[in-house]
Coordinates of C-alpha atoms in Angstrom, one line a residue:
M24 CA -163.9 -62.2 77.2
K25 CA -162.1 -61.7 73.9
A26 CA -161.4 -64.5 71.3
V27 CA -159.6 -64.7 68.0
L28 CA -160.9 -67.4 65.6
I29 CA -158.1 -69.0 63.5
T30 CA -159.2 -70.5 60.2
P31 CA -157.7 -71.0 56.7
Y32 CA -160.9 -69.6 55.2
G33 CA -161.3 -66.9 52.5
G34 CA -165.0 -66.4 52.2
A35 CA -165.7 -68.7 49.3
N36 CA -166.1 -72.1 51.1
L37 CA -169.6 -72.0 52.6
G38 CA -168.8 -74.9 54.9
D39 CA -166.0 -72.9 56.5
A40 CA -168.4 -69.9 56.6
A41 CA -171.1 -72.0 58.4
I42 CA -168.5 -73.1 61.0
Q43 CA -167.4 -69.6 61.7
E44 CA -171.0 -68.4 61.9
A45 CA -171.8 -71.2 64.3
V46 CA -168.9 -70.4 66.6
I47 CA -169.7 -66.7 66.6
Y48 CA -173.4 -67.4 67.3
N49 CA -172.7 -69.9 70.2
L50 CA -170.1 -67.7 71.9
R51 CA -172.4 -64.7 71.8
A52 CA -175.3 -66.8 73.1
R53 CA -173.3 -67.9 76.1
M54 CA -171.3 -64.9 76.9
D55 CA -172.6 -61.3 77.1
G56 CA -170.3 -58.8 75.5
V57 CA -167.8 -61.3 74.1
G58 CA -165.4 -59.7 71.7
I59 CA -164.6 -61.8 68.6
R60 CA -162.0 -61.3 65.9
M61 CA -160.8 -63.6 63.1
A62 CA -157.5 -64.4 61.4
T63 CA -158.3 -65.6 57.9
L64 CA -156.9 -65.9 54.4
A65 CA -158.9 -63.0 53.0
P66 CA -159.6 -60.6 55.9
E67 CA -161.4 -57.9 53.9
R68 CA -163.9 -60.4 52.6
T69 CA -164.5 -62.3 55.8
E70 CA -164.9 -59.0 57.7
A71 CA -167.6 -57.9 55.2
L72 CA -169.3 -61.3 55.4
H73 CA -169.4 -61.8 59.1
G74 CA -169.1 -58.3 60.5
I75 CA -166.1 -59.4 62.6
P76 CA -162.7 -57.5 62.6
S77 CA -160.3 -59.7 60.6
F78 CA -156.6 -60.0 60.1
P79 CA -154.3 -61.8 57.5
L80 CA -153.7 -65.3 58.7
T81 CA -150.3 -65.4 56.9
A82 CA -147.9 -63.2 55.1
L83 CA -146.6 -66.0 52.9
E84 CA -147.7 -66.6 49.3
I85 CA -148.1 -70.4 49.2
P86 CA -149.4 -72.3 46.1
H87 CA -152.8 -73.9 46.8
Y88 CA -153.0 -72.2 50.2
S89 CA -152.6 -68.5 50.2
E90 CA -151.4 -67.7 46.7
G91 CA -153.7 -65.4 44.7
I92 CA -156.5 -65.9 47.3
R93 CA -158.4 -62.8 46.0
A94 CA -158.5 -64.1 42.5
R95 CA -159.8 -67.5 43.7
L96 CA -162.5 -66.2 46.0
L97 CA -165.2 -65.5 43.5
P98 CA -164.1 -66.8 40.1
Q99 CA -165.8 -65.2 37.1
R100 CA -168.1 -67.0 34.8
P101 CA -166.0 -68.7 32.1
S102 CA -165.9 -66.6 28.9
H103 CA -163.9 -66.9 25.8
A104 CA -165.4 -63.9 24.1
N105 CA -162.6 -61.5 25.1
A106 CA -159.7 -64.1 25.2
D107 CA -156.3 -62.9 24.1
P108 CA -155.1 -65.3 21.4
T109 CA -151.5 -64.4 22.1
K110 CA -151.8 -65.3 25.8
A111 CA -153.6 -68.5 24.8
D112 CA -150.7 -69.4 22.5
Q113 CA -148.2 -68.7 25.2
S114 CA -150.2 -70.8 27.7
S115 CA -150.3 -73.6 25.1
W116 CA -146.6 -73.4 24.5
R117 CA -145.8 -73.6 28.2
S118 CA -148.1 -76.6 28.7
Q119 CA -146.5 -78.4 25.8
A120 CA -143.0 -77.6 27.2
K121 CA -144.0 -78.9 30.6
A122 CA -145.5 -82.0 29.2
L123 CA -142.3 -82.7 27.2
L124 CA -140.1 -82.2 30.3
R125 CA -142.3 -84.5 32.4
K126 CA -141.4 -87.3 30.0
M127 CA -137.8 -86.7 31.2
P128 CA -138.4 -86.8 35.0
W129 CA -134.7 -86.3 36.0
I130 CA -134.3 -83.1 33.9
F131 CA -137.7 -81.9 35.0
H132 CA -137.0 -82.2 38.7
V133 CA -133.6 -80.7 38.4
L134 CA -134.9 -77.6 36.6
R135 CA -137.9 -77.3 39.0
S136 CA -135.6 -77.6 42.1
G137 CA -133.1 -75.1 40.7
K138 CA -135.9 -72.6 40.0
Q139 CA -137.2 -73.0 43.6
I140 CA -133.7 -72.7 45.1
L141 CA -133.0 -69.5 43.1
R142 CA -136.3 -68.0 44.1
T143 CA -135.7 -68.8 47.7
C144 CA -132.2 -67.3 47.8
I145 CA -133.3 -64.1 46.0
G146 CA -136.5 -63.7 48.1
F147 CA -135.3 -64.8 51.6
P148 CA -134.4 -61.4 53.0
G149 CA -137.8 -59.9 51.9
L150 CA -139.6 -63.1 53.2
L151 CA -138.0 -62.8 56.6
F152 CA -138.9 -59.1 56.8
R153 CA -142.5 -59.8 55.9
E154 CA -142.7 -62.6 58.5
M155 CA -141.4 -60.3 61.2
R156 CA -143.7 -57.5 60.3
H157 CA -146.7 -59.9 60.2
L158 CA -145.7 -61.3 63.6
I159 CA -145.6 -57.9 65.2
A160 CA -148.8 -56.7 63.5
A161 CA -150.6 -60.0 64.6
Q162 CA -149.4 -59.5 68.2
H163 CA -150.9 -56.0 68.1
F164 CA -154.2 -57.3 66.5
A165 CA -154.6 -60.1 69.2
R166 CA -153.6 -57.9 72.2
G167 CA -155.9 -58.6 75.1
A168 CA -157.3 -61.8 73.7
D169 CA -158.2 -64.5 76.2
Y170 CA -158.5 -67.3 73.7
F171 CA -157.1 -68.2 70.3
I172 CA -159.7 -70.7 68.9
V173 CA -158.6 -72.9 66.0
S174 CA -162.2 -73.1 64.9
G175 CA -163.1 -76.4 63.3
G176 CA -162.6 -77.7 59.7
G177 CA -159.8 -79.9 58.4
Q178 CA -157.0 -77.7 59.8
I179 CA -154.5 -80.4 60.5
D180 CA -153.5 -80.7 56.8
D181 CA -150.6 -80.2 54.4
Y182 CA -152.3 -81.4 51.2
W183 CA -153.2 -77.7 50.4
G184 CA -149.9 -75.8 50.6
G185 CA -147.4 -78.3 52.1
P186 CA -145.7 -77.8 55.4
W187 CA -145.3 -74.0 54.9
G188 CA -149.0 -73.6 54.4
H189 CA -151.3 -74.3 57.4
P190 CA -148.9 -76.5 59.6
Y191 CA -146.5 -73.6 59.8
T192 CA -149.3 -71.1 60.3
L193 CA -150.7 -73.1 63.2
M194 CA -147.2 -73.2 64.8
K195 CA -146.8 -69.5 64.4
W196 CA -150.2 -68.6 65.9
S197 CA -149.5 -71.0 68.8
F198 CA -146.3 -69.1 69.5
L199 CA -148.4 -65.9 69.3
A200 CA -150.8 -67.3 71.9
R201 CA -148.0 -67.9 74.3
L202 CA -146.6 -64.4 73.5
T203 CA -149.9 -62.7 74.3
G204 CA -150.9 -64.9 77.2
A205 CA -154.0 -66.3 75.5
R206 CA -155.3 -69.8 75.9
L207 CA -155.0 -71.8 72.7
V208 CA -158.0 -74.1 71.9
F209 CA -158.4 -76.6 69.0
L210 CA -162.1 -77.0 68.6
S211 CA -163.5 -80.1 66.7
I212 CA -160.7 -80.1 64.2
G213 CA -160.3 -82.6 61.4
V214 CA -157.0 -84.3 60.7
C215 CA -156.5 -84.8 56.9
S216 CA -153.1 -85.1 55.4
L217 CA -149.6 -84.8 57.1
Q218 CA -147.3 -86.1 54.4
S219 CA -144.2 -84.1 55.4
A220 CA -142.0 -84.7 58.5
L221 CA -141.7 -80.9 58.8
S222 CA -145.5 -80.6 58.8
R223 CA -145.8 -83.2 61.6
Q224 CA -143.2 -81.2 63.6
F225 CA -145.0 -77.9 63.1
V226 CA -148.4 -79.5 64.1
K227 CA -146.9 -81.2 67.2
S228 CA -145.5 -77.9 68.4
A229 CA -148.8 -76.2 67.9
L230 CA -151.0 -78.9 69.5
R231 CA -148.6 -79.3 72.5
R232 CA -149.2 -75.6 73.4
A233 CA -153.0 -76.0 73.5
A234 CA -155.0 -75.8 76.7
Y235 CA -157.9 -77.8 75.1
R236 CA -158.1 -80.0 72.0
S237 CA -161.0 -81.9 70.4
Y238 CA -161.4 -83.7 67.1
R239 CA -164.4 -83.9 64.8
D240 CA -164.2 -87.7 64.4
E241 CA -162.4 -90.8 65.9
I242 CA -160.2 -91.3 62.9
S243 CA -158.8 -87.8 63.1
K244 CA -157.9 -88.4 66.8
R245 CA -156.4 -91.8 65.9
L246 CA -154.1 -90.2 63.3
L247 CA -152.5 -88.3 66.1
S248 CA -152.2 -91.2 68.5
H249 CA -148.3 -91.1 68.1
L250 CA -148.5 -87.9 70.2
A251 CA -149.0 -89.2 73.7
F252 CA -150.4 -85.9 75.0
T253 CA -153.5 -86.2 72.7
L254 CA -154.6 -89.7 73.9
N255 CA -157.2 -88.3 76.4
D256 CA -158.5 -85.6 74.2
P257 CA -162.3 -85.7 73.4
V258 CA -164.0 -86.3 70.1
C259 CA -166.9 -83.9 69.3
P260 CA -168.7 -83.6 65.9
D261 CA -168.2 -80.9 63.3
L262 CA -168.9 -77.4 64.5
A263 CA -171.3 -76.8 61.6
F264 CA -173.8 -78.9 63.6
S265 CA -174.1 -75.9 65.9
F266 CA -175.3 -73.5 63.2
P267 CA -178.4 -71.7 64.2
P268 CA -181.4 -74.0 63.4
A269 CA -183.7 -71.2 62.5
R270 CA -181.4 -70.1 59.7
A271 CA -180.8 -73.7 58.4
R272 CA -184.4 -74.6 57.8
V273 CA -185.9 -72.1 55.5
Q274 CA -189.5 -72.3 54.4
A275 CA -189.8 -72.6 50.6
P276 CA -193.0 -71.9 48.6
P277 CA -195.0 -75.0 47.5
R278 CA -194.1 -76.5 44.2
K279 CA -195.7 -79.1 41.9
E280 CA -192.6 -80.9 40.5
R281 CA -190.0 -82.8 42.5
V282 CA -186.6 -81.1 42.5
V283 CA -183.2 -82.7 42.8
G284 CA -180.2 -80.5 43.7
I285 CA -176.9 -81.6 42.3
S286 CA -173.6 -80.0 43.5
P287 CA -170.5 -81.1 41.5
I288 CA -167.0 -80.8 43.0
A289 CA -163.8 -79.7 41.2
Y290 CA -162.0 -82.8 42.6
L291 CA -158.8 -83.5 40.6
R292 CA -159.6 -80.7 38.2
S293 CA -156.9 -78.2 37.1
N294 CA -157.3 -76.1 40.2
W295 CA -156.8 -79.1 42.6
P296 CA -153.3 -79.7 44.1
K297 CA -153.2 -83.0 42.2
Q298 CA -154.9 -83.5 38.9
D299 CA -156.4 -86.5 37.2
G300 CA -158.5 -85.4 34.2
S301 CA -159.8 -88.9 33.5
T302 CA -161.3 -89.3 37.0
Y303 CA -162.8 -85.8 36.9
D304 CA -164.3 -86.3 33.4
A305 CA -165.8 -89.7 34.3
Y306 CA -167.4 -88.2 37.4
M307 CA -168.8 -85.3 35.4
R308 CA -170.2 -87.5 32.7
A309 CA -171.9 -89.7 35.3
L310 CA -173.6 -86.7 37.0
T311 CA -174.6 -85.2 33.6
A312 CA -176.1 -88.5 32.4
F313 CA -178.0 -88.9 35.7
A314 CA -179.4 -85.4 35.4
I315 CA -180.5 -86.1 31.9
G316 CA -182.4 -89.1 33.1
L317 CA -184.1 -87.1 35.9
I318 CA -185.2 -84.3 33.5
R319 CA -186.6 -87.0 31.0
R320 CA -188.7 -88.3 33.9
G321 CA -190.1 -84.9 34.7
Y322 CA -187.9 -83.9 37.6
A323 CA -186.6 -80.4 37.9
V324 CA -182.8 -80.1 38.4
V325 CA -181.0 -77.4 40.3
L326 CA -177.2 -77.2 39.9
F327 CA -175.5 -75.4 42.8
S328 CA -172.1 -75.0 44.6
S329 CA -171.1 -74.8 48.2
D330 CA -167.6 -73.5 47.4
G331 CA -166.4 -70.9 44.9
A332 CA -163.8 -73.5 43.6
D333 CA -166.8 -75.5 42.2
W334 CA -168.3 -72.7 40.1
H335 CA -166.5 -74.1 37.0
P336 CA -167.9 -77.6 37.3
V337 CA -171.4 -76.1 37.7
H338 CA -170.9 -74.0 34.5
E339 CA -169.5 -77.0 32.6
M340 CA -172.4 -79.3 33.6
H341 CA -175.0 -76.6 32.9
A342 CA -173.6 -76.0 29.4
A343 CA -173.4 -79.8 28.7
L344 CA -177.1 -80.2 29.7
L345 CA -178.3 -77.2 27.7
A346 CA -176.6 -78.7 24.6
M347 CA -178.7 -81.9 24.9
P348 CA -181.8 -81.6 22.6
E349 CA -183.8 -83.9 25.0
V350 CA -183.3 -81.6 28.0
N351 CA -186.3 -79.3 28.8
H352 CA -184.6 -76.0 29.7
D353 CA -187.5 -75.0 31.9
N354 CA -186.6 -77.9 34.2
L355 CA -183.0 -76.9 34.6
R356 CA -181.3 -74.0 36.4
S357 CA -178.0 -73.3 38.2
V358 CA -177.4 -71.2 41.3
L359 CA -174.0 -70.0 42.7
P360 CA -174.6 -69.0 46.4
T361 CA -172.1 -66.7 47.9
T362 CA -173.3 -66.8 51.5
V363 CA -174.5 -69.5 53.8
D364 CA -178.0 -68.1 53.9
E365 CA -178.2 -68.1 50.1
L366 CA -177.1 -71.8 50.2
F367 CA -179.8 -72.7 52.7
A368 CA -182.4 -70.9 50.5
V369 CA -181.3 -73.1 47.6
L370 CA -181.5 -76.3 49.8
A371 CA -185.1 -75.3 50.9
Q372 CA -186.2 -75.5 47.2
V373 CA -185.0 -79.1 46.6
D374 CA -186.3 -82.5 47.8
V375 CA -183.1 -84.6 47.5
V376 CA -179.4 -83.5 47.2
V377 CA -176.6 -85.2 45.3
A378 CA -173.2 -83.8 46.5
S379 CA -169.6 -84.5 47.1
R380 CA -168.1 -81.8 49.4
L381 CA -168.3 -82.6 53.1
H382 CA -170.2 -79.4 54.1
G383 CA -172.4 -79.4 51.0
I384 CA -173.6 -82.8 52.4
L385 CA -173.6 -81.8 56.0
L386 CA -175.4 -78.5 55.5
A387 CA -178.1 -80.3 53.4
H388 CA -178.5 -82.7 56.3
L389 CA -178.9 -79.7 58.7
A390 CA -181.7 -78.6 56.4
H391 CA -183.2 -82.1 56.8
K392 CA -182.6 -83.0 53.2
P393 CA -181.7 -86.6 52.3
V394 CA -178.4 -86.8 50.4
V395 CA -176.7 -89.2 47.9
A396 CA -173.0 -88.6 48.8
I397 CA -170.5 -89.2 46.0
S398 CA -167.5 -89.4 48.3
Y399 CA -164.0 -88.2 47.4
D400 CA -162.5 -88.4 50.8
R401 CA -162.4 -90.2 54.1
K402 CA -164.1 -87.3 55.9
V403 CA -167.2 -87.7 53.8
D404 CA -167.4 -91.4 54.6
T405 CA -167.1 -90.7 58.3
H406 CA -169.9 -88.1 58.2
M407 CA -172.2 -90.5 56.4
A408 CA -171.5 -93.1 59.0
Y409 CA -172.2 -90.6 61.8
M410 CA -175.5 -89.8 60.1
E411 CA -176.3 -93.5 59.7
Q412 CA -176.6 -92.9 55.9
T413 CA -173.8 -95.2 54.5
S414 CA -176.3 -96.9 52.2
Y415 CA -176.4 -93.7 50.2
R416 CA -172.6 -93.2 49.8
L417 CA -170.8 -93.8 46.5
D418 CA -167.1 -93.7 45.6
I419 CA -166.2 -90.8 43.2
H420 CA -163.4 -92.9 41.7
S421 CA -165.8 -95.6 40.4
V422 CA -169.2 -93.9 40.2
D423 CA -171.4 -94.1 37.1
A424 CA -174.8 -92.8 36.2
A425 CA -176.5 -96.2 36.8
A426 CA -175.1 -96.4 40.4
I427 CA -176.3 -92.9 41.2
D428 CA -179.7 -93.6 39.8
R429 CA -180.0 -96.9 41.7
T430 CA -179.2 -95.1 45.0
F431 CA -181.6 -92.4 44.1
Q432 CA -184.4 -94.9 43.4
D433 CA -183.7 -96.5 46.8
F434 CA -184.4 -93.0 48.3
L435 CA -187.8 -92.7 46.7
G436 CA -189.1 -95.7 48.6
Q437 CA -187.9 -94.5 51.9
T438 CA -188.1 -90.7 51.7
K439 CA -190.0 -90.1 54.9
E440 CA -187.9 -92.6 56.9
N441 CA -184.7 -91.0 55.6
S442 CA -185.9 -87.5 56.5
R443 CA -186.7 -88.7 60.0
S444 CA -183.4 -90.4 60.4
V445 CA -181.5 -87.4 59.1
S446 CA -183.4 -85.1 61.5
A447 CA -182.7 -87.3 64.5
S448 CA -179.0 -87.7 63.7
S449 CA -178.6 -84.0 63.2
A450 CA -180.3 -83.2 66.5
R451 CA -178.1 -85.8 68.4
L452 CA -174.9 -84.4 66.9
S453 CA -176.0 -80.8 67.5
E454 CA -176.5 -81.5 71.2
L455 CA -173.0 -83.0 71.5
V456 CA -171.5 -79.8 70.0
A457 CA -173.6 -77.6 72.2
S458 CA -172.3 -79.4 75.3
Q459 CA -168.7 -78.7 74.2
Y460 CA -169.3 -75.0 74.2
D461 CA -170.7 -75.2 77.7
T462 CA -167.6 -77.2 78.8
L463 CA -165.3 -74.7 77.2
I464 CA -167.0 -71.7 78.8
Q465 CA -167.1 -73.3 82.3
A466 CA -163.4 -74.1 82.0

């Protein structure tokens, strides 16, 4: 059997990496000689990481989806030492001009729309040529495939890139599946945002062509209930629950002090599709104040990321803590994992995790670590409910240091009970995902 895994993943998001590793592991464990390929947003990097032949998922350059993906994969440590003051001035001038125009919405929208229309008219012939060339190359890449597997994650989504981002990409690859005679499978996918009517049409076209569809939670399925053909589709937990257990639970050397891992998210920061500096700043202040309190009480703090997009918040928080005279530098460090195994090595060294990204939380649970989840999205709330951990969920929009500390203190009185609960829930959900692979293979 041959399968092509379809995922909007570029190597930096370790949750997506864990999902792909899990699918590869489980297909190989059940089928001798299975041939696996991947269609991703950064094929050179994903091929190096996973040892799987990879192909570009799209030929389009879409902001917040595929635009400048190589530059976003592994951002460099922020440095102002070699900054070009001329470029800084130009950037400042542009920012001021945009701010001024936003105060005149009608003019701003007219100018922006005119710019987009002009770009489209000039670039359309080249765009059409690239799409046709990509379609032909993709057909050649996927030749002989038995399955196209849309492999987990929140793939029903237009928040990142709009309708011409992943909704269009899914529609195109569903067409390719029909063209090559492969069975199209949507495996434990999440439904996030479908704000555009065009996105909904693209997604409907892709889902209708599928031989099998499942959703990672009930709410995701419910959001597609207007599509009658999805009503009998199953719900099966996130594919990351099928990650190899031996790799998820790493043995760490014994330590004297208690260690808390904190993983900030770049939610609503400048690299997010929508920005809200006040919410982001309040969240970072709350985490920083909480970390200061921990270090004062003798805890060690490890700052870490589960996505390359969060490297900047880690740097910002680390710098803010180092500037505090009361912070013992020996009790503070930051780690920026670039592989799933590196992330699990970090998780092995901590006792409790405070995180916001879904898979930063989920992978910590797989490592049997209790988590305080500072939720920014419905999918995080759903995961905490699945794990029976809703008591340890806070809202990112209203969180403060006192609330984080109260929730953390609740942990301390129930650490063993929490660890047992997390282990039992992880095992239960892992069994459900394993049975889905068996069903798929038998079919």
